[in-house]
Amino acid sequence: MGKPLFIHKLRLYTRCIMMYSVLIGTVHINTGTFSCQAQPSRINTLIKSLDKAKHDTDRVNIYYSISRLYWSKNADSALLMAGKSLDLAKKIHFEKGIALAYLAKGVALGYKGNWPEALDSHLQCLRISEKLGMEGLSENEYGNIAGLYTSMDDYPKALYYNQQAYKIAIKQKGPARNGIFNLLVNMGEIFKKKGQPDSAIAYNSRALVIAKRIKDPVDMAAAMYNIAENLITNKKYLVANTYLTGALYIAKKAGDDEDVAYCHGGLALTSYYTGKYHLSMLYAQKCLKESKKSGILELIQTAYRVLYLTHQKTGGYKQALYYRNLEIALNDSLKTAEKEKAIKDIQLTYELDKKQAQINLLNKDKIINRKELEKVRLKRDILTGGAILLLLLAMIQFRSYRQKRKLNEQLALQNKNISAQNLQLEELVHVKDRLFSIIGHDLRGPIQTVSQMMNIVKEKSLPQEEHEFWIEKICDTLLMTSKLAENLLYWAKSQLDGIQPNPTCFDVQKVIDQNITLLKQRAAEKKVLITGMEKAGPETVYGDETMIDIVIRNLLENAVKFSKAGDQITVTAEKQENFTVVTIKDNGRGIPAEAQSLIFNKFVSHTTFGTASEKGSGLGLLLCKELVESNNGTLWFESREGIGSSFYFSIPASK
């Protein structure tokens, strides 16, 4: 008679539900078990706190905590709360929250028996925990995934993930040693199911060492029982009996009724196999009583089996038959699900046979119409082939058209870029030519003049009156040359790499007054009067003060340059909406109509002599225009030959 199988008390890692708490962005793991009973008062408190939560991350954690409280009580509610936590965490990209939400979802799906979806959720959690370096959570998820594969009887994968969890766990210290115990027990269970009891004993022995170290009586009893169970498989009944006796003592002392029942069942087996039938019946009766109280059907079945065998051995056939019938009845109830599945398989087979019969009847009609169907099919295939061929040709043509259009667009863009580059090069060449022209003529001439006048001044026989005259001439020429060089440098910089204004709020009236004071003496020498408008307060504008100073000085110098004795120059500043308009007006000789269109042309060098034969470069007005426009303003003029000119420029008023 075959040895009866004994269903032992599973201690899979996945059934030791792990507790988590999120504190300052870090996941802390407590590897101890908890009752998994949701506390209504705690759940209500957490639900109320959702409305008071200040941050979405807090709401993610609250939903997770509610799901955790529902884990073993209401899997659907646990799944709902896990889903809310996951949706919100994804919305705010809270990766730690996403990981914990996947954990909660996986546990809830596991309780519902939906292994594939539970596995997917735990794998999602594992990917994130490894990415974030959350080793505690990664260890737990490796263990959970291993437990799911064990439930699906995929022992190689279960062993792999348990070993990965173990590698992380051995790095931990303190309470984490309990996690190592669970992993070792799980690996022992996997080797037992694979039919390798020696390996199972080895892992459970290592687990027993840890249980003794942390002084956990429940774990000690479980490890000792697991060792004994595998020793029974190896027929080492006396050694198994020793472990079972020790486990029974610890379980009784700890008050663990379930472990006591399991140990009594194991002792019933070892007693039976060593011929101690009286003890075997005694332990079996105790196991039966305790397992009925705890509702452990597998243990009840084992007790019936041992009582049947021992009564048969001792000649109590009537009692043996009684327990045999009880065992068969219980076995039938445990296999009800399998019978129902078998019935469904029979029903499915019947339905398939019925459909096959209908198909056979239809086949007779199909044989009659086969030739016609073949003709129709041939026509259809020809039409389909033609349509596919046309479609391929259209696709090839369309692709060719797209490529051609793309090449044309690229070519047009390249041509446009080349044209823009050519225009820019032309402008740079023009700037270069004009710079060298001015340097070669307008600057070299005054410098040579100064040099000649200096030679005259060096003459020792020169009278004092003539000496002072030439000194004054030298000063005037140097001042003119300095202004020309300043304009030239500013204009060259604006043409080559642009001028970047540094805008601030300043009083433009003050700048006007400074320039009037600066040029009054020179104007007086030509008997020209410069006047400004008196203001009650400052006229504040927003721009680069240095640039605006250059503009006013150039325009004022031009007005003096083209005015004759007795003429008058007026400078005003008037606010108009969001801008201030500065006006420099003179009643000098004006600008000829044919020359007015050339003044702001950067490609044409236009310059004239003043009323006192003053020489210019043609850069002043061009520079003024560019400086005003770089300050978000506009420069324009009105002029009539023989009557005078008015130059205007606008600048943003103070912000």
XYZ file of C-alpha atoms in Angstrom:
655
model
C 0.000 0.000 0.000
C 1.386 3.370 -1.000
C 2.586 5.951 1.436
C -0.102 8.617 2.013
C 0.777 12.166 0.915
C 0.759 14.790 3.605
C -0.275 18.347 2.765
C 1.889 20.588 4.904
C 1.312 24.140 6.063
C 2.564 26.420 3.248
C 4.589 29.450 4.272
C 5.061 31.097 0.915
C 6.575 34.555 0.821
C 3.567 35.970 -0.984
C 1.303 34.929 1.892
C 3.363 36.922 4.337
C 1.895 40.224 3.195
C 4.478 42.968 3.484
C 3.709 46.260 5.223
C 4.924 49.509 3.667
C 5.035 53.096 4.784
C 6.245 56.093 2.795
C 8.320 58.514 4.850
C 10.146 61.507 3.317
C 10.175 59.833 -0.108
C 11.726 56.565 1.135
C 10.054 53.163 1.319
C 10.596 51.289 4.578
C 9.700 47.595 4.723
C 8.550 45.642 7.735
C 8.935 41.943 6.956
C 6.671 40.774 9.732
C 3.144 39.505 8.955
C -0.071 41.239 9.924
C -3.650 40.151 10.162
C -4.704 41.703 6.811
C -8.053 42.674 8.379
C -9.191 46.111 7.248
C -10.204 48.258 10.172
C -13.368 50.230 9.304
C -12.494 53.129 11.598
C -9.020 53.419 10.094
C -10.433 53.259 6.544
C -13.007 55.979 7.320
C -10.290 58.185 8.788
C -8.156 57.778 5.667
C -11.097 58.494 3.317
C -11.853 61.735 5.220
C -8.192 62.756 5.023
C -8.332 62.665 1.188
C -10.198 66.007 1.086
C -7.788 67.586 3.551
C -4.619 66.447 1.728
C -2.594 69.430 0.479
C -0.622 67.580 -2.179
C -1.455 64.953 -4.796
C 1.453 62.822 -3.556
C -0.314 62.606 -0.179
C -3.511 61.448 -1.913
C -1.565 58.762 -3.786
C -0.218 57.422 -0.478
C -3.668 57.557 1.174
C -5.277 55.559 -1.652
C -2.452 53.021 -1.319
C -2.961 52.745 2.455
C -6.718 52.167 2.012
C -6.031 49.467 -0.580
C -3.596 47.774 1.803
C -6.213 47.668 4.581
C -8.646 45.946 2.193
C -6.138 43.345 0.935
C -7.426 40.226 2.685
C -10.936 41.464 3.483
C -12.304 42.765 0.174
C -10.155 42.170 -2.904
C -12.453 44.241 -5.163
C -12.217 47.302 -2.887
C -8.461 46.806 -2.604
C -8.232 46.715 -6.407
C -10.386 49.872 -6.751
C -8.232 51.889 -4.334
C -5.032 50.616 -5.952
C -6.370 51.771 -9.339
C -7.115 55.279 -8.006
C -3.629 55.485 -6.492
C -2.062 54.334 -9.768
C -4.048 56.758 -11.989
C -3.213 59.784 -9.828
C 0.462 58.803 -9.449
C 0.814 58.475 -13.243
C -0.900 61.835 -13.766
C 1.610 63.677 -11.543
C 4.593 61.477 -12.607
C 5.163 60.309 -8.991
C 7.300 57.230 -9.671
C 7.500 55.921 -6.090
C 3.736 56.217 -5.850
C 3.346 54.354 -9.165
C 5.530 51.519 -7.852
C 3.518 51.111 -4.621
C 0.214 51.337 -6.533
C 1.344 48.479 -8.796
C 2.282 46.506 -5.665
C -1.190 47.032 -4.162
C -2.851 46.130 -7.465
C -0.773 42.948 -7.768
C -1.666 41.793 -4.241
C -5.397 42.478 -4.826
C -5.369 40.574 -8.134
C -3.513 37.731 -6.408
C -6.281 37.431 -3.795
C -8.794 37.259 -6.669
C -6.796 34.404 -8.226
C -5.958 36.399 -11.355
C -2.333 35.232 -11.546
C -1.308 36.626 -14.996
C -2.512 40.194 -14.301
C -1.128 40.056 -10.757
C 2.217 38.985 -12.180
C 2.207 41.875 -14.668
C 1.542 44.415 -11.866
C 4.355 43.056 -9.685
C 6.757 43.125 -12.646
C 5.823 46.779 -13.312
C 6.526 47.591 -9.656
C 9.864 45.740 -9.836
C 11.015 47.707 -12.909
C 10.394 51.034 -11.183
C 11.902 49.968 -7.830
C 15.104 48.820 -9.563
C 15.239 52.058 -11.567
C 14.906 54.143 -8.371
C 17.311 51.937 -6.387
C 14.643 50.915 -3.817
C 16.270 47.634 -2.767
C 13.764 46.810 -0.012
C 10.834 47.049 -2.415
C 12.739 45.144 -5.121
C 13.450 42.293 -2.688
C 9.784 42.075 -1.767
C 8.634 42.089 -5.399
C 11.084 39.365 -6.386
C 9.566 37.281 -3.582
C 5.991 38.106 -4.627
C 6.698 37.193 -8.256
C 8.305 33.936 -7.117
C 5.169 33.131 -5.091
C 2.945 33.735 -8.130
C 5.045 31.431 -10.290
C 4.833 28.817 -7.513
C 1.048 29.134 -7.533
C 1.130 28.587 -11.320
C 3.427 25.525 -10.875
C 6.245 27.191 -12.844
C 8.997 26.123 -10.441
C 12.119 27.124 -12.476
C 10.948 30.752 -12.660
C 9.796 30.669 -9.057
C 13.255 29.499 -7.993
C 14.993 32.182 -10.101
C 13.006 35.072 -8.591
C 13.407 33.693 -5.056
C 17.165 33.591 -5.581
C 17.152 37.216 -6.828
C 15.230 38.266 -3.706
C 17.696 36.315 -1.564
C 20.698 38.163 -3.098
C 19.195 41.468 -1.987
C 18.054 40.179 1.392
C 21.505 38.985 2.486
C 22.719 42.610 2.209
C 20.146 43.695 4.814
C 20.618 43.620 8.604
C 18.384 43.518 11.644
C 14.665 42.788 10.978
C 15.397 41.992 7.341
C 16.781 38.639 8.502
C 13.171 37.524 8.840
C 12.769 38.140 5.112
C 15.702 35.792 4.457
C 13.898 33.111 6.477
C 10.806 33.361 4.267
C 12.900 33.153 1.103
C 14.767 30.064 2.300
C 11.502 28.343 3.241
C 10.035 29.209 -0.173
C 13.032 27.771 -1.998
C 12.769 24.641 0.133
C 9.092 24.344 -0.861
C 9.979 24.682 -4.556
C 12.610 21.925 -4.343
C 10.092 19.712 -2.496
C 7.577 20.173 -5.318
C 10.322 19.431 -7.853
C 10.950 16.102 -6.087
C 14.322 17.095 -4.587
C 13.835 16.554 -0.800
C 17.566 16.793 0.017
C 17.753 20.355 -1.390
C 14.501 21.195 0.395
C 15.991 19.983 3.702
C 19.149 22.051 3.141
C 17.209 25.324 2.608
C 14.889 24.701 5.552
C 17.899 23.928 7.777
C 19.374 27.328 6.913
C 15.999 28.903 7.625
C 15.936 27.171 11.028
C 19.296 28.743 11.942
C 17.862 32.219 11.245
C 14.629 31.464 13.154
C 16.669 30.431 16.211
C 18.835 33.540 15.889
C 15.839 35.891 15.902
C 14.050 33.681 18.481
C 10.798 33.398 16.505
C 8.955 30.256 17.788
C 6.447 30.189 14.918
C 9.229 30.227 12.311
C 11.249 27.660 14.270
C 8.299 25.258 14.376
C 7.579 25.761 10.661
C 11.193 25.127 9.591
C 11.472 22.032 11.794
C 8.201 20.665 10.424
C 9.309 21.271 6.801
C 12.574 19.417 7.469
C 10.637 16.514 8.996
C 8.256 16.331 6.044
C 11.140 15.961 3.565
C 12.840 13.416 5.859
C 9.631 11.361 5.703
C 9.860 11.481 1.901
C 13.429 10.133 2.247
C 12.087 7.409 4.657
C 14.227 8.718 7.532
C 11.356 8.337 9.982
C 13.295 8.377 13.286
C 15.134 11.610 12.456
C 11.858 13.104 11.206
C 10.201 12.067 14.482
C 12.860 14.004 16.438
C 12.203 17.212 14.452
C 8.428 16.799 14.774
C 8.676 16.334 18.550
C 10.743 19.509 18.858
C 8.362 21.449 16.590
C 5.366 20.232 18.610
C 6.914 21.412 21.872
C 7.634 24.887 20.428
C 4.179 25.194 18.827
C 2.398 24.278 22.069
C 4.478 26.763 24.023
C 3.742 29.490 21.452
C 0.007 28.667 21.446
C -0.030 28.037 17.682
C -2.945 25.572 17.301
C -2.467 25.103 13.563
C 1.209 24.148 13.947
C 0.222 21.743 16.723
C -2.275 20.069 14.363
C 0.339 19.761 11.605
C 2.888 18.275 14.016
C 0.359 15.716 15.294
C -0.338 14.720 11.695
C 3.375 14.307 11.000
C 3.918 12.230 14.176
C 0.967 10.048 13.150
C 2.814 9.320 9.889
C 6.230 8.586 11.459
C 4.592 6.355 14.087
C 2.747 4.449 11.367
C 5.891 3.913 9.291
C 7.894 2.745 12.346
C 5.181 0.245 13.359
C 3.954 2.154 16.422
C 0.299 1.825 15.483
C -1.098 2.706 18.902
C 0.782 6.037 18.901
C -0.118 6.534 15.244
C -3.853 6.283 16.041
C -3.433 8.536 19.092
C -1.693 11.292 17.093
C -4.126 10.884 14.192
C -7.125 11.349 16.520
C -5.548 14.490 17.975
C -4.774 15.788 14.464
C -8.371 15.062 13.390
C -9.862 16.921 16.339
C -7.578 19.957 15.960
C -7.847 20.168 12.163
C -11.666 20.017 12.332
C -11.555 22.891 14.788
C -9.288 24.915 12.464
C -11.097 23.811 9.304
C -7.949 22.470 7.580
C -9.436 19.992 5.088
C -6.082 18.617 3.909
C -5.144 17.650 7.488
C -8.545 16.049 8.051
C -7.989 13.952 4.925
C -4.508 12.936 6.192
C -5.922 11.935 9.597
C -8.624 9.784 7.922
C -5.942 8.153 5.793
C -3.657 7.299 8.747
C -6.590 5.968 10.860
C -7.747 3.815 7.960
C -4.244 2.340 7.478
C -3.504 1.749 11.199
C -6.888 0.077 11.858
C -6.293 -2.114 8.846
C -2.872 -3.096 10.221
C -4.257 -3.893 13.712
C -7.238 -5.904 12.395
C -9.936 -3.320 13.077
C -11.463 -3.697 9.631
C -14.813 -2.219 10.555
C -13.141 0.980 11.804
C -10.765 0.920 8.839
C -13.765 0.786 6.476
C -15.427 3.632 8.390
C -12.410 5.929 8.045
C -11.845 4.820 4.452
C -15.379 5.885 3.558
C -14.835 9.251 5.317
C -11.596 9.739 3.411
C -13.266 8.929 0.097
C -16.166 11.296 0.839
C -13.821 14.130 1.763
C -11.631 13.400 -1.220
C -14.713 13.567 -3.436
C -15.667 16.959 -2.001
C -12.141 18.261 -2.567
C -12.290 17.079 -6.153
C -15.690 18.550 -6.902
C -14.114 21.350 -8.885
C -12.170 18.829 -10.962
C -15.371 16.853 -11.635
C -17.183 20.001 -12.687
C -14.341 20.806 -15.025
C -14.483 17.290 -16.462
C -18.246 17.686 -17.028
C -17.635 20.983 -18.785
C -14.989 19.279 -20.946
C -17.503 16.545 -21.879
C -20.140 19.163 -22.686
C -17.613 21.081 -24.806
C -16.682 17.867 -26.644
C -20.374 17.212 -27.319
C -20.859 20.717 -28.678
C -17.797 20.337 -30.887
C -19.083 16.980 -32.222
C -22.468 18.552 -32.901
C -20.852 21.398 -34.826
C -18.722 18.915 -36.751
C -21.876 17.048 -37.842
C -23.379 20.294 -39.069
C -20.181 21.042 -40.949
C -20.294 17.632 -42.624
C -23.835 18.334 -43.852
C -22.758 21.691 -45.207
C -19.790 20.079 -46.933
C -22.138 18.080 -49.155
C -23.662 21.291 -50.473
C -20.209 22.791 -50.868
C -19.109 19.872 -53.077
C -22.015 20.554 -55.423
C -21.144 24.245 -55.748
C -17.386 23.866 -55.629
C -16.777 24.443 -59.353
C -18.867 27.593 -59.370
C -17.133 28.791 -56.238
C -13.764 28.129 -57.815
C -14.748 30.252 -60.837
C -15.899 33.051 -58.551
C -12.725 32.732 -56.521
C -10.588 32.861 -59.658
C -12.325 36.041 -60.839
C -11.977 37.508 -57.365
C -8.277 36.631 -57.242
C -7.699 38.208 -60.671
C -9.524 41.385 -59.637
C -7.740 41.446 -56.298
C -4.373 40.928 -57.973
C -5.105 43.709 -60.451
C -6.192 46.045 -57.670
C -3.061 45.244 -55.663
C -0.895 45.836 -58.749
C -2.552 49.188 -59.398
C -2.164 50.104 -55.747
C 1.536 49.215 -55.836
C 2.056 51.285 -58.976
C 0.201 54.207 -57.390
C 2.299 53.889 -54.224
C 5.524 53.803 -56.247
C 4.459 56.852 -58.250
C 3.352 58.690 -55.124
C 6.604 57.865 -53.361
C 8.572 59.081 -56.391
C 6.522 62.295 -56.424
C 7.125 62.869 -52.709
C 10.852 62.301 -53.063
C 11.003 64.645 -56.064
C 9.011 67.313 -54.227
C 11.228 66.930 -51.178
C 14.368 67.327 -53.308
C 12.869 70.419 -54.979
C 12.047 71.931 -51.588
C 15.569 71.234 -50.359
C 17.027 72.760 -53.535
C 14.807 75.849 -53.220
C 15.839 76.248 -49.597
C 19.498 75.920 -50.497
C 19.103 78.506 -53.273
C 17.356 80.850 -50.854
C 20.168 80.427 -48.319
C 22.786 81.006 -51.025
C 20.999 84.177 -52.165
C 20.804 85.452 -48.602
C 24.489 84.685 -48.069
C 25.403 86.443 -51.341
C 23.420 89.526 -50.316
C 25.112 89.522 -46.922
C 28.535 89.166 -48.571
C 27.710 92.057 -50.917
C 26.794 94.238 -47.956
C 29.977 93.273 -46.111
C 32.071 94.019 -49.203
C 30.353 97.400 -49.524
C 30.990 98.126 -45.831
C 34.622 97.158 -46.266
C 35.018 99.336 -49.389
C 33.352 102.301 -47.708
C 35.463 101.922 -44.576
C 38.690 101.884 -46.557
C 37.468 104.804 -48.672
C 36.739 106.920 -45.595
C 39.947 105.893 -43.907
C 41.913 106.591 -47.115
C 40.412 110.016 -47.849
C 38.292 111.552 -45.079
C 40.576 110.546 -42.202
C 43.935 110.740 -43.955
C 43.290 114.279 -45.186
C 42.647 115.881 -41.745
C 45.530 113.942 -40.222
C 47.939 115.217 -42.896
C 46.559 118.738 -42.402
C 47.208 118.515 -38.646
C 50.726 117.252 -39.388
C 51.435 120.231 -41.679
C 50.000 122.729 -39.173
C 52.153 121.173 -36.443
C 55.236 121.774 -38.594
C 54.231 125.460 -38.909
C 53.744 125.747 -35.132
C 57.226 124.302 -34.611
C 58.762 127.331 -36.383
C 60.422 129.367 -33.673
C 60.219 132.576 -35.647
C 56.415 132.405 -35.808
C 54.743 135.452 -34.156
C 52.652 134.808 -31.058
C 49.420 135.860 -32.763
C 49.949 133.436 -35.673
C 51.048 130.683 -33.234
C 47.728 130.956 -31.347
C 45.798 131.004 -34.640
C 47.393 127.716 -35.798
C 46.932 126.090 -32.391
C 43.189 126.906 -32.570
C 43.033 125.512 -36.110
C 44.761 122.320 -34.979
C 42.224 121.915 -32.122
C 39.266 122.397 -34.467
C 40.670 119.934 -36.993
C 41.400 117.326 -34.301
C 37.872 117.726 -32.863
C 36.360 117.242 -36.312
C 38.594 114.237 -36.972
C 37.698 112.757 -33.555
C 33.976 113.055 -34.260
C 34.476 111.521 -37.708
C 36.437 108.590 -36.223
C 33.785 108.074 -33.519
C 30.988 107.964 -36.107
C 33.064 105.690 -38.310
C 33.707 103.179 -35.497
C 30.057 103.102 -34.378
C 28.830 102.652 -37.941
C 31.376 99.916 -38.697
C 30.426 98.018 -35.527
C 26.721 98.244 -36.386
C 27.391 96.883 -39.880
C 29.737 94.062 -38.904
C 28.260 92.540 -35.762
C 25.425 94.855 -34.699
C 25.171 97.246 -31.796
C 23.421 95.977 -28.679
C 21.706 98.832 -26.804
C 21.734 98.982 -23.030
C 18.389 100.740 -22.344
C 17.695 102.640 -19.132
C 15.391 105.463 -18.084
C 17.056 108.902 -18.484
C 16.181 112.585 -18.980
C 16.535 113.323 -22.705
C 16.182 117.088 -22.046
C 19.387 116.933 -20.004
C 21.218 115.282 -22.940
C 19.875 117.995 -25.282
C 21.081 120.787 -22.957
C 24.548 119.210 -22.692
C 24.925 119.090 -26.490
C 23.627 122.675 -26.911
C 26.277 123.832 -24.405
C 28.940 121.771 -26.210
C 28.193 123.274 -29.675
C 27.196 126.852 -28.705
C 30.757 128.162 -29.069
C 31.267 126.626 -32.503
C 27.849 127.948 -33.611
C 28.731 131.415 -32.249
C 31.855 131.428 -34.421
C 29.544 131.095 -37.455
C 27.113 133.604 -35.868
C 24.434 130.912 -35.568
C 22.088 130.866 -32.570
C 21.153 127.539 -30.879
C 18.136 127.536 -28.557
C 16.243 124.862 -26.651
C 12.745 124.755 -25.147
C 12.522 125.338 -21.435
C 10.752 122.510 -19.581
C 9.063 122.562 -16.190
C 10.332 119.066 -15.451
C 12.476 116.280 -16.959
C 11.430 114.467 -20.162
C 12.173 110.865 -19.230
C 12.652 108.286 -22.010
C 13.672 104.602 -22.180
C 16.736 103.812 -24.317
C 20.523 103.710 -24.501
C 21.652 107.156 -23.297
C 25.041 107.006 -25.074
C 23.442 106.177 -28.436
C 20.821 108.919 -28.133
C 23.614 111.359 -27.149
C 25.467 110.501 -30.386
C 22.273 110.987 -32.437
C 21.507 114.422 -30.932
C 25.125 115.575 -31.305
C 25.334 114.464 -34.966
C 22.022 116.081 -35.894
C 22.969 119.286 -34.060
C 26.439 119.369 -35.688
C 24.805 118.909 -39.119
C 22.434 121.810 -38.380
C 25.386 124.058 -37.445
C 27.374 122.810 -40.435
C 24.697 123.813 -42.980
C 23.612 127.102 -41.278
C 24.994 130.508 -42.198
C 25.467 133.732 -40.238
C 22.218 134.958 -38.725
C 20.461 131.546 -38.886
C 18.782 129.987 -35.864
C 18.626 126.363 -34.648
C 15.961 125.121 -32.202
C 15.942 121.803 -30.334
C 12.739 120.520 -28.671
C 11.512 117.317 -26.983
C 7.757 116.653 -26.848
C 5.895 113.594 -25.545
C 3.347 112.088 -27.975
C 1.384 109.097 -26.583
C 3.949 106.347 -25.824
C 6.893 108.099 -27.486
C 8.912 111.275 -27.059
C 9.769 113.095 -30.324
C 13.010 115.123 -30.453
C 13.133 117.846 -33.162
C 16.283 119.681 -34.457
C 15.128 122.497 -36.744
C 17.274 124.987 -38.678
C 16.651 127.656 -41.342
C 19.885 126.918 -43.203
C 20.323 126.156 -46.876
C 18.274 122.914 -46.811
C 18.723 119.690 -48.784
C 18.167 119.576 -52.567
C 15.237 117.384 -53.613
C 17.437 115.117 -55.742
C 19.767 114.444 -52.763
C 17.064 113.638 -50.190
C 16.583 110.019 -51.414
C 20.342 109.314 -51.028
C 20.764 110.358 -47.406
C 19.824 106.987 -45.828
C 21.170 104.774 -48.643
C 23.989 102.659 -47.232
C 25.209 101.710 -50.714
C 25.719 105.315 -51.878
C 28.258 107.649 -50.301
C 26.616 111.095 -50.235
C 28.426 114.001 -48.589
C 28.514 117.784 -49.078
C 30.540 120.663 -47.714
C 29.078 122.943 -45.063
C 28.505 126.704 -45.304
C 32.071 127.219 -44.021
C 33.515 124.475 -46.288
C 33.287 121.854 -43.479
C 34.025 118.342 -44.804
C 31.819 115.319 -43.884
C 31.875 111.564 -44.390
C 28.256 110.866 -45.238
C 28.051 108.499 -42.238
C 26.453 110.787 -39.663
C 22.783 110.550 -40.715
C 23.109 106.852 -41.646
C 24.563 106.118 -38.188
C 21.828 108.175 -36.491
C 19.106 106.186 -38.276
C 20.568 102.841 -37.202
C 21.080 103.970 -33.585
C 17.504 105.301 -33.308
C 16.017 102.107 -34.803
C 18.070 99.915 -32.442
C 16.303 101.790 -29.604
C 12.823 101.008 -31.084
C 12.457 104.503 -32.542
C 12.134 106.144 -35.974
C 14.185 108.901 -37.694
C 12.745 111.108 -40.475
C 13.194 114.646 -41.857
C 11.548 117.494 -43.776
C 13.661 119.870 -45.898
C 13.301 122.547 -48.585
C 16.295 123.964 -50.394
C 17.026 127.530 -49.332
C 14.479 127.418 -46.463
C 15.898 124.897 -43.986
C 15.575 121.376 -42.563
C 13.815 119.716 -39.640
C 15.066 116.344 -38.387
C 12.847 114.292 -36.070
C 13.389 111.072 -34.162
C 11.176 109.201 -31.720
C 12.190 107.193 -28.682
C 9.945 105.219 -26.271
C 8.780 107.238 -23.287
C 9.703 106.048 -19.792
C 8.083 102.706 -18.807
